[in-house]
Tab-separated table of C-alpha atoms in Angstrom:
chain	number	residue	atom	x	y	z
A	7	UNK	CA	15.213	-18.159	-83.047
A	8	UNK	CA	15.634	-20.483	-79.900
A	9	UNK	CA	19.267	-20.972	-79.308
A	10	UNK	CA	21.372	-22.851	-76.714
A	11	UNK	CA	25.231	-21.687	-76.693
A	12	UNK	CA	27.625	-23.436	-74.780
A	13	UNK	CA	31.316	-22.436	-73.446
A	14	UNK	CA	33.922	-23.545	-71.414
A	15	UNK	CA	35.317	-26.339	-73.051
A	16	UNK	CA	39.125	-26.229	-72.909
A	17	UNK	CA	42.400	-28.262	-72.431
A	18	UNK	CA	42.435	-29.982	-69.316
A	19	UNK	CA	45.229	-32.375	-67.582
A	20	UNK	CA	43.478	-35.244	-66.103
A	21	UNK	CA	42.515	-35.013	-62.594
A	22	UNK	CA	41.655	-31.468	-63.566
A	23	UNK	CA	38.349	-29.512	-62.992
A	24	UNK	CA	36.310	-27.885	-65.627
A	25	UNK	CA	32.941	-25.811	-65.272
A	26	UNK	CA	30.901	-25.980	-68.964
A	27	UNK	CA	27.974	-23.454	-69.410
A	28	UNK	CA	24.829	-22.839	-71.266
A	29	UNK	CA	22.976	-19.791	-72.018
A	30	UNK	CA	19.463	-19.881	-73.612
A	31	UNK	CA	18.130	-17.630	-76.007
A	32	UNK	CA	14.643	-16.681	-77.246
A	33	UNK	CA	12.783	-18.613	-74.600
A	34	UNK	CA	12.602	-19.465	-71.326
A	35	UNK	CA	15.148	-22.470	-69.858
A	36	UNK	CA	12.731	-22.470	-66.378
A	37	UNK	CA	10.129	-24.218	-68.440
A	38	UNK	CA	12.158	-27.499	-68.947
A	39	UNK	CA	14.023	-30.247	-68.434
A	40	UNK	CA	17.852	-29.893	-69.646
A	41	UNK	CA	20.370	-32.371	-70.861
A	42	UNK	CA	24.170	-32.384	-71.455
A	43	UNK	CA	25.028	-35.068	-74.155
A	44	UNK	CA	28.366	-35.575	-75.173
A	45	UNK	CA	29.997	-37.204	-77.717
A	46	UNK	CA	33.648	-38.676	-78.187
A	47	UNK	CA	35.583	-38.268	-81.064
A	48	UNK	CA	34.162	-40.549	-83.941
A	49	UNK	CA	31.975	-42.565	-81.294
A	50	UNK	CA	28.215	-41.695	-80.472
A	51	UNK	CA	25.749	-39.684	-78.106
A	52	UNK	CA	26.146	-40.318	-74.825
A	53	UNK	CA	23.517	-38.607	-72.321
A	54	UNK	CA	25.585	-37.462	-69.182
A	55	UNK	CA	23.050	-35.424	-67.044
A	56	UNK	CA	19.607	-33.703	-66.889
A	57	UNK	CA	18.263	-31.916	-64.649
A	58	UNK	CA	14.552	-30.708	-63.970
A	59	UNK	CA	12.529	-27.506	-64.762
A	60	UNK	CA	13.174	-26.602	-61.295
A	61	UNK	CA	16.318	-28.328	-60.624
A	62	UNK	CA	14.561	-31.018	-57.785
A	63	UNK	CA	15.439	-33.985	-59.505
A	64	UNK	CA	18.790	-34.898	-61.491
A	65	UNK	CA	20.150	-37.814	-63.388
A	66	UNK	CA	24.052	-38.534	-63.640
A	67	UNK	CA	25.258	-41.617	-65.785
A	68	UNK	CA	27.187	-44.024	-63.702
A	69	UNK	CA	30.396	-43.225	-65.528
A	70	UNK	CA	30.504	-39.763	-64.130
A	71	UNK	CA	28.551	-40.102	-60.716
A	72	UNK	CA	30.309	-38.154	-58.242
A	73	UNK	CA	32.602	-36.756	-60.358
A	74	UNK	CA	30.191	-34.192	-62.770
A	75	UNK	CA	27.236	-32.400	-61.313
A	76	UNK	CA	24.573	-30.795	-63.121
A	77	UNK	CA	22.763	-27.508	-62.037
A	78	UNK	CA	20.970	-24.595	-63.300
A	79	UNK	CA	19.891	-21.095	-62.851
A	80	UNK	CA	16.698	-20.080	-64.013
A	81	UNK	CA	16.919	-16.428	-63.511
A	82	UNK	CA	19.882	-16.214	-65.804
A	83	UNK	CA	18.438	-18.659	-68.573
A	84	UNK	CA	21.594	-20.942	-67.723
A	85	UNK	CA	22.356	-24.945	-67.529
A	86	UNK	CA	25.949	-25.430	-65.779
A	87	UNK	CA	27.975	-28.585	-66.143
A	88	UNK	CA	30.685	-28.992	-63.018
A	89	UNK	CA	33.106	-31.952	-64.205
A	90	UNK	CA	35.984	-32.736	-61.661
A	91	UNK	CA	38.260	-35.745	-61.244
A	92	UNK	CA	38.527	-35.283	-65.629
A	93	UNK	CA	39.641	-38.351	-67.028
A	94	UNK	CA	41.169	-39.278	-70.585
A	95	UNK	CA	37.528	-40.901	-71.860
A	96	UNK	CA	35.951	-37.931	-70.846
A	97	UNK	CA	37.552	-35.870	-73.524
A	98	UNK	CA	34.287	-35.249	-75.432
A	99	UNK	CA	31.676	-32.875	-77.673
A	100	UNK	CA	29.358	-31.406	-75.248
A	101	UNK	CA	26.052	-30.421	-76.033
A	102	UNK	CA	23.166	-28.479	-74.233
A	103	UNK	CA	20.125	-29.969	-74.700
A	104	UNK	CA	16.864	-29.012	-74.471
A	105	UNK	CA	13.875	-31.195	-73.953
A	106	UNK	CA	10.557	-30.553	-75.279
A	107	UNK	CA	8.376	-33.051	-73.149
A	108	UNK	CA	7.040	-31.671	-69.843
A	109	UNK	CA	8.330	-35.023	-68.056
A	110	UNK	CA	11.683	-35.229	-69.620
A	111	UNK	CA	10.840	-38.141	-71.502
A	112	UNK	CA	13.472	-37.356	-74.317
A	113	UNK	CA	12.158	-34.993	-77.091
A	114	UNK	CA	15.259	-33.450	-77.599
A	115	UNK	CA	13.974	-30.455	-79.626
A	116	UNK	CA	16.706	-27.548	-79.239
A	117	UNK	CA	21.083	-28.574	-79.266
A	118	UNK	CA	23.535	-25.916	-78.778
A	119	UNK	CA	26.804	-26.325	-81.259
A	120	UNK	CA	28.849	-27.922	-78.648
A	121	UNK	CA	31.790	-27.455	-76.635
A	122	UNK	CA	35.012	-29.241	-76.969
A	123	UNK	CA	36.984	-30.819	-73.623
A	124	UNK	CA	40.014	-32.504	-74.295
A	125	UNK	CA	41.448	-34.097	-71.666
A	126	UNK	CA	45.265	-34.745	-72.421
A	127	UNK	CA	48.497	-34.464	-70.011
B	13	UNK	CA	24.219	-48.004	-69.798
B	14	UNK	CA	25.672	-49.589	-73.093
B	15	UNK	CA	24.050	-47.830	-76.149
B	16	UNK	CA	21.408	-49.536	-78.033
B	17	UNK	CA	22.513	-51.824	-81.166
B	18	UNK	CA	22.194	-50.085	-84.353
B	19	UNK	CA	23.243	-51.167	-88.155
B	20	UNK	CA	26.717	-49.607	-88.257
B	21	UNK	CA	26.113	-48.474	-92.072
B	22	UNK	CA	23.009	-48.849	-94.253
B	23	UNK	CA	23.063	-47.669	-98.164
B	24	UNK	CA	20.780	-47.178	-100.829
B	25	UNK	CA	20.666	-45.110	-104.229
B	26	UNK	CA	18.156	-42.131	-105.143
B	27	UNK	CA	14.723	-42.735	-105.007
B	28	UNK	CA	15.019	-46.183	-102.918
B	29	UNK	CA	13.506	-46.678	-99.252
B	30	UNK	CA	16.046	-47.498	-96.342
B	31	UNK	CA	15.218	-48.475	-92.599
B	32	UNK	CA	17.122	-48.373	-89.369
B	33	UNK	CA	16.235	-50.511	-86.548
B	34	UNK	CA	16.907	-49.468	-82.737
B	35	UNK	CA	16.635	-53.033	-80.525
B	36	UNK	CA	15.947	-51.915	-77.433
B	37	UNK	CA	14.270	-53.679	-74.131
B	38	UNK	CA	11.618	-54.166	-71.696
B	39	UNK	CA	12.913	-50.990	-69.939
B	40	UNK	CA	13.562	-48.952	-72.598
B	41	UNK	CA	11.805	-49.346	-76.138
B	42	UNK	CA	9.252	-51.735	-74.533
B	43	UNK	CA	8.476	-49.710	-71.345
B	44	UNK	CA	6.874	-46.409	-73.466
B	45	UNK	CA	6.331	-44.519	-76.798
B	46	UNK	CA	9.205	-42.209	-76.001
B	47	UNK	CA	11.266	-43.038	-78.974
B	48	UNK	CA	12.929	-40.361	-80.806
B	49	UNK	CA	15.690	-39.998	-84.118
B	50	UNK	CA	18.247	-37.832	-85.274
B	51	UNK	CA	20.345	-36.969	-87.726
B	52	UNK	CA	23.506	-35.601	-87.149
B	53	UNK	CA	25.794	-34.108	-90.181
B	54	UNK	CA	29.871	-34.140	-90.518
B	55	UNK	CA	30.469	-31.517	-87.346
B	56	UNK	CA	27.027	-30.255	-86.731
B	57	UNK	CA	24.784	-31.147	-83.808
B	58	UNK	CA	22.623	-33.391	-83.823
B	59	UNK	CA	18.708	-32.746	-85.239
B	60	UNK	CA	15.190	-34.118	-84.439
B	61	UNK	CA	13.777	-35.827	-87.064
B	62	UNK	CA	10.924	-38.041	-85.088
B	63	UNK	CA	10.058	-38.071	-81.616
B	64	UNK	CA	6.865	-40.363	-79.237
B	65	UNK	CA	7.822	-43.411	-81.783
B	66	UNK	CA	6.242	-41.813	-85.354
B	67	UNK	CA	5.765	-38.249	-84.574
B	68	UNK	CA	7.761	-36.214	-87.144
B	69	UNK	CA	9.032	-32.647	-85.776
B	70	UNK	CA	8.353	-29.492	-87.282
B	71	UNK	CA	9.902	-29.195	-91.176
B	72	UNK	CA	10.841	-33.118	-91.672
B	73	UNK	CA	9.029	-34.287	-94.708
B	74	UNK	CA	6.815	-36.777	-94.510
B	75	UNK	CA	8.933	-39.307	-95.939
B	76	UNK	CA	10.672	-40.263	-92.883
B	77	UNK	CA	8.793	-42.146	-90.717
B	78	UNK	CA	8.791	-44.280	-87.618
B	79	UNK	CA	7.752	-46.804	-86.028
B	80	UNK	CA	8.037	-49.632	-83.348
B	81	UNK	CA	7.237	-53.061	-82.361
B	82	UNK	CA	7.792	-54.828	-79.484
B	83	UNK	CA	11.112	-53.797	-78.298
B	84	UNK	CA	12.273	-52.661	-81.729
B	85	UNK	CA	12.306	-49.249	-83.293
B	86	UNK	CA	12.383	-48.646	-86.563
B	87	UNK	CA	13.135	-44.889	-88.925
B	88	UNK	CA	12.661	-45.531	-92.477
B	89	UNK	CA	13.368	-43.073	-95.161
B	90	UNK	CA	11.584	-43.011	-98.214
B	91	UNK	CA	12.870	-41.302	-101.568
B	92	UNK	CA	16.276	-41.469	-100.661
B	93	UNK	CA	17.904	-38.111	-101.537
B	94	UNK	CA	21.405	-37.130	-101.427
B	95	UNK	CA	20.811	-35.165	-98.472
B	96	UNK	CA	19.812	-37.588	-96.573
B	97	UNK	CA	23.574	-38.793	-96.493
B	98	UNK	CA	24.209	-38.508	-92.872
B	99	UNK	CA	24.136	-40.355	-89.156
B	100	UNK	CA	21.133	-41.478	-87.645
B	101	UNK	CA	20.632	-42.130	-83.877
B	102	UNK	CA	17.680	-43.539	-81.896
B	103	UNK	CA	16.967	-42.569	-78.408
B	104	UNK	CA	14.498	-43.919	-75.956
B	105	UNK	CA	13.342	-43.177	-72.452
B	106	UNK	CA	14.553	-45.331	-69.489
B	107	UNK	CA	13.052	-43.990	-66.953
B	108	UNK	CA	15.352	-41.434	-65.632
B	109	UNK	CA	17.610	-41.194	-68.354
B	110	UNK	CA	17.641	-41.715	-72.119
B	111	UNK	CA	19.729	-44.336	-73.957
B	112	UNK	CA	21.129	-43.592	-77.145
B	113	UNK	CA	22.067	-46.210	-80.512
B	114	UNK	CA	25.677	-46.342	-81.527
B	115	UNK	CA	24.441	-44.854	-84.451
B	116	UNK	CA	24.220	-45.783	-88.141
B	117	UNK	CA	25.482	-44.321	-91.231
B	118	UNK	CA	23.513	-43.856	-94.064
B	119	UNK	CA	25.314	-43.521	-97.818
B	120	UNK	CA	23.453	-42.333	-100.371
B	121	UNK	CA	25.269	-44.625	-103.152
């Protein structure tokens, strides 16, 4: 069975740093576009970055431009989420996504089970 | 960008049809067909139910459906069962990015 699992998600003061990674499972991650979506306690999905089949182009939301950077290594089947500069509202669900169209288009086919960041002083 | 309005809560009993719309724009919903739904259970991830506007993924029955006009897209759910109870989430394609819906809750009264 295709699987994404995610880890790293922790208890973080704000201002803190956090790296959040994804390992794929059953199939090859070099074939597509990724995601990370999060998702705030009781609010909905918010898509935070993607990232290309070979990691030329990336998309950050505005809200965490400069601050989170997505990247990937194909050889080890892995999607990598750095977050720095955490803030309160980024305290979050976050999922590894995988999407199924060739262009990235959003056919968001395979979800890990999440990873929790809270960040709390 | 803000996420695209969404009924907060739709209901219906056993057996009845429901619909959720997703209103979108130009640059989203209206630029392509690259509309998907989810559903999304009390702590689970989320699931793809419907993706390129009306395309229904592998194992969803063929009660749900979708669709779209204009700027507007629309997941309606025939046969209401009790597993349907759940929240439902459009997506579309912006571009470079895809914008979700806030979401809408579906009871199964």
């Amino acid at each position: 069975e295709e699987q994404l699992v995610e880890s790293g998600g922790t208890l973080v003061q704000p201002g803190g740093s956090l790296r959040l990674s994804c390992v794929a499972s059953e199939f090859s991650l070099s074939h597509y576009w990724m995601r990370w979506v999060r998702q705030a306690p009781g609010k909905g999905l918010e898509g935070v970055a993607n990232i290309k089949q070979d990691g030329s182009e990336k998309y950050h939301v505005d809200s965490v431009k400069g601050r989170f950077y997505i990247s990937r290594d194909n050889d080890k089947n892995s999607l990598f989420l750095q977050m720095d500069n955490l803030r309160v509202d980024d305290t979050a669900v976050y999922y590894c996504v995988r999407d199924r169209n060739y262009f990235g288009s959003g056919r968001m086919d395979v979800w890990g089970p999440g990873t929790t960041v809270t960040v709390s002083s | 960008q803000s996420a695209l309005p969404q009924p907060r809560s739709v209901s219906g009993s056993p057996g009845q049809s429901v619909t959720i719309s997703c209103t979108g724009t130009s640059t989203d919903i209206g630029a392509n067909n690259f509309v998907s739904w989810y559903q999304q259970r009390p702590g689970k991830a989320p699931k793809l139910l419907i993706f390129d506007v009306y395309k229904r993924a592998s194992g969803v029955p063929a009660r749900l459906s979708g669709s779209k006009s204009d700027n507007t897209a629309s997941l309606t759910i025939s046969g209401l069962q009790a597993e349907d109870e759940a929240d439902y989430y459009c997506s579309a394609f912006a571009g470079t990015h895809v914008v979700f819906g806030g979401g809408t809750k579906l009871t199964v009264l």
